[in-house]
Amino acid sequence: MNDIQEVLLDEQSIASKVRELGERISHDYAGRDLMLVCILKGAITFTADLMRKIEIPATLDFIQPSSYGNAAVSSRKITLKKDIEADVAGRHVLLVDCIIDTGETMDFLMKRLRDRGPASMEGAVLLDKRSRRVVDVPVKYIGFEIPDRFVVGYGLDYAQKYRTLPYVAVVRT
Ligand code: IMP
Ligand code: MG
């Protein structure tokens, strides 16, 4: 695709990182009631791959914050577009997102769910743009730290495009 400037992470590197994260999570949550919460829409690919590398029982739910906007710039007003259906009280919740940027989305969602009394609350992200962090939200499972560039693919979009790409790439914006 000629809109793609550079492939940052290919399918193989992603797959081996996802396997590694799945092993860590399986180990850390052994014997616990694990609830995976996929942050729509971006985390759909990561969650689908990650959950198949988690070797302990887990449930799956979906949550959707208000849209990041149609461009590489955010509007920074976060609301809940879709809430999870299950009760989190007493459960070990793992919030899964594809990327953490300013940290505001993860922070907002963690606070919302924490109010409902989970037994524990952690985050898992494939990509971390650490240099952009505004809110100091602790994320336990991080795949790759990446530079401050707008990336697409593996679930991530630019104006709703490129989500279906199997790799992570920098797009010409
Ligand atoms: P944060 O609230 O600033 O941490 O942003 C997190 C959300 O912004 C993610 O769930 C993505 O939807 C979106 N986002 C941040 N950076 C990128 C990017 O480089 N490409 C695509 N989406 C991004
Ligand atoms: Mg988006």
Coordinates of C-alpha atoms and ligand atoms in Angstrom, one line a residue:
M1 CA 0.0 0.0 0.0
N2 CA 1.6 3.3 -1.0
D3 CA 0.1 5.3 1.9
I4 CA 2.4 3.2 4.2
Q5 CA 5.6 5.1 4.9
E6 CA 7.4 2.5 7.0
V7 CA 6.6 -0.8 8.6
L8 CA 7.5 -0.4 12.3
L9 CA 6.6 -3.9 13.6
D10 CA 6.1 -6.9 11.3
E11 CA 3.8 -9.8 12.0
Q12 CA 6.5 -12.1 13.4
S13 CA 7.8 -9.5 15.9
I14 CA 4.3 -8.8 17.1
A15 CA 3.4 -12.5 17.4
S16 CA 6.5 -13.3 19.5
K17 CA 5.8 -10.4 21.8
V18 CA 2.2 -11.3 22.2
R19 CA 3.2 -14.9 23.1
E20 CA 5.6 -13.5 25.7
L21 CA 2.9 -11.3 27.2
G22 CA 0.4 -14.2 27.2
E23 CA 2.9 -16.3 29.1
R24 CA 3.5 -13.6 31.7
I25 CA -0.2 -13.0 32.2
S26 CA -1.0 -16.8 32.5
H27 CA 1.7 -17.1 35.1
D28 CA 0.7 -13.9 37.1
Y29 CA -3.0 -14.7 37.1
A30 CA -2.9 -18.5 37.7
G31 CA -5.7 -19.5 40.1
R32 CA -7.4 -16.1 39.8
D33 CA -10.6 -15.1 38.2
L34 CA -9.3 -13.1 35.2
M35 CA -11.6 -10.8 33.2
L36 CA -10.2 -9.3 30.0
V37 CA -11.7 -6.0 29.0
C38 CA -11.0 -5.1 25.3
I39 CA -11.0 -1.4 24.6
L40 CA -12.9 -0.9 21.3
K41 CA -12.1 -0.6 18.5
G42 CA -8.3 -0.5 18.4
A43 CA -7.6 -3.3 20.8
I44 CA -9.6 -5.9 18.9
T45 CA -6.7 -7.5 17.1
F46 CA -4.3 -7.4 20.0
T47 CA -7.0 -8.9 22.3
A48 CA -7.9 -11.6 19.9
D49 CA -4.3 -12.7 19.6
L50 CA -3.4 -12.2 23.2
M51 CA -6.3 -14.2 24.7
R52 CA -5.3 -17.2 22.6
K53 CA -1.9 -17.1 24.3
I54 CA -3.4 -17.0 27.8
E55 CA -3.4 -20.5 29.1
I56 CA -5.7 -20.0 32.1
P57 CA -9.5 -19.5 32.1
A58 CA -10.6 -15.9 31.4
T59 CA -13.8 -14.0 30.5
L60 CA -14.0 -11.3 27.8
D61 CA -15.8 -8.0 27.8
F62 CA -15.8 -4.9 25.7
I63 CA -15.7 -1.2 26.5
Q64 CA -15.6 1.7 24.2
P65 CA -14.6 5.2 25.1
S66 CA -15.7 8.2 23.0
S67 CA -13.9 8.5 19.7
Y68 CA -10.4 9.9 19.6
G69 CA -11.5 11.9 16.6
N70 CA -11.0 11.3 12.9
A71 CA -7.5 12.7 12.8
A72 CA -4.1 12.3 14.4
V73 CA -5.1 15.0 16.9
S74 CA -7.4 14.2 19.8
S75 CA -10.3 16.2 21.1
R76 CA -9.5 15.2 24.7
K77 CA -13.0 14.8 25.9
I78 CA -13.5 11.2 27.0
T79 CA -16.9 9.6 27.7
L80 CA -18.2 6.1 27.7
K81 CA -19.8 5.1 24.4
K82 CA -20.2 1.5 25.4
D83 CA -19.9 0.0 28.9
I84 CA -19.1 -3.6 29.8
E85 CA -21.9 -5.9 30.6
A86 CA -20.5 -8.0 33.4
D87 CA -20.1 -7.1 37.1
V88 CA -16.4 -6.4 37.9
A89 CA -16.9 -6.6 41.7
G90 CA -14.3 -9.1 43.1
R91 CA -12.9 -9.9 39.7
H92 CA -9.3 -9.4 38.5
V93 CA -9.6 -7.0 35.6
L94 CA -7.1 -6.6 32.9
L95 CA -7.8 -3.7 30.5
V96 CA -6.4 -4.3 27.1
D97 CA -5.5 -1.5 24.6
C98 CA -3.5 -1.5 21.5
I99 CA -1.6 1.7 22.3
I100 CA -1.1 4.1 25.2
D101 CA -0.3 7.7 24.2
T102 CA -1.1 10.5 26.7
G103 CA -2.6 7.9 29.0
E104 CA -5.9 9.7 29.4
T105 CA -8.0 6.9 27.9
M106 CA -6.5 4.2 30.1
D107 CA -6.7 6.5 33.2
F108 CA -10.3 7.3 32.5
L109 CA -11.4 3.7 32.0
M110 CA -9.4 2.4 35.0
K111 CA -11.0 5.0 37.3
R112 CA -14.5 4.1 36.0
L113 CA -14.0 0.4 36.6
R114 CA -12.2 0.8 39.8
D115 CA -15.2 2.5 41.3
R116 CA -17.1 -0.8 41.0
G117 CA -14.8 -2.7 43.3
P118 CA -12.7 -5.2 41.3
A119 CA -10.3 -7.4 43.2
S120 CA -7.5 -5.9 41.1
M121 CA -7.0 -3.7 38.0
E122 CA -4.1 -3.7 35.6
G123 CA -3.5 -2.7 32.0
A124 CA -1.9 -4.4 29.0
V125 CA -0.9 -2.5 25.8
L126 CA 1.0 -3.6 22.8
L127 CA 2.4 -0.2 22.0
D128 CA 3.6 2.5 24.4
K129 CA 4.4 6.1 23.1
R130 CA 6.0 6.9 26.5
S131 CA 7.4 10.3 25.4
R132 CA 3.8 11.5 25.0
R133 CA 2.5 10.6 28.5
V134 CA 0.5 13.2 30.3
V135 CA -1.2 11.1 32.9
D136 CA 1.0 8.8 35.0
V137 CA -1.1 5.7 34.7
P138 CA 0.7 2.4 35.6
V139 CA 0.5 -0.2 32.9
K140 CA 1.8 -3.6 33.9
Y141 CA 2.1 -5.3 30.5
I142 CA 3.8 -3.4 27.7
G143 CA 4.8 -4.9 24.4
F144 CA 6.9 -2.3 22.6
E145 CA 8.0 1.2 23.4
I146 CA 7.7 3.2 20.1
P147 CA 8.7 6.7 19.0
D148 CA 6.2 9.6 18.8
R149 CA 4.9 8.8 15.4
F150 CA 1.3 8.2 14.3
V151 CA 0.9 4.5 13.6
V152 CA -1.8 2.3 12.0
G153 CA -2.6 -1.3 11.5
Y154 CA -3.1 -4.3 13.8
G155 CA -6.4 -2.7 14.9
L156 CA -5.2 0.9 14.9
D157 CA -6.8 3.4 12.5
Y158 CA -6.3 6.7 10.8
A159 CA -9.8 8.1 10.1
Q160 CA -11.1 4.5 10.4
K161 CA -8.8 3.2 7.7
Y162 CA -5.9 0.7 7.9
R163 CA -7.2 -1.3 11.0
T164 CA -7.1 -4.5 9.0
L165 CA -3.3 -4.4 8.3
P166 CA -1.6 -7.3 10.0
Y167 CA 1.5 -5.2 10.9
V168 CA 2.1 -1.8 12.6
A169 CA 3.1 1.0 10.3
V170 CA 3.7 4.7 10.0
V171 CA 1.2 6.2 7.6
R172 CA 1.6 9.3 5.4
T173 CA -0.9 11.7 7.0
Ligands
IMP1 P1 -4.4 8.3 25.0 O1 -5.7 8.5 25.7 O2 -3.8 9.6 24.5 O3 -3.4 7.4 25.7 O4 -4.7 7.6 23.6 C1 -5.1 6.3 23.5 C2 -6.0 6.1 22.3 O5 -5.6 7.0 21.2 C3 -5.8 4.7 21.7 O6 -6.8 3.9 22.2 C4 -5.9 5.0 20.2 O7 -7.3 4.9 19.8 C5 -5.5 6.4 20.0 N1 -4.2 6.6 19.5 C6 -3.1 7.1 20.1 N2 -2.0 7.1 19.3 C7 -2.4 6.5 18.2 C8 -1.7 6.2 16.9 O8 -0.5 6.5 16.8 N3 -2.4 5.6 16.0 C9 -3.7 5.3 16.1 N4 -4.4 5.6 17.2 C10 -3.8 6.2 18.2
MG2 MG -8.7 5.9 16.3

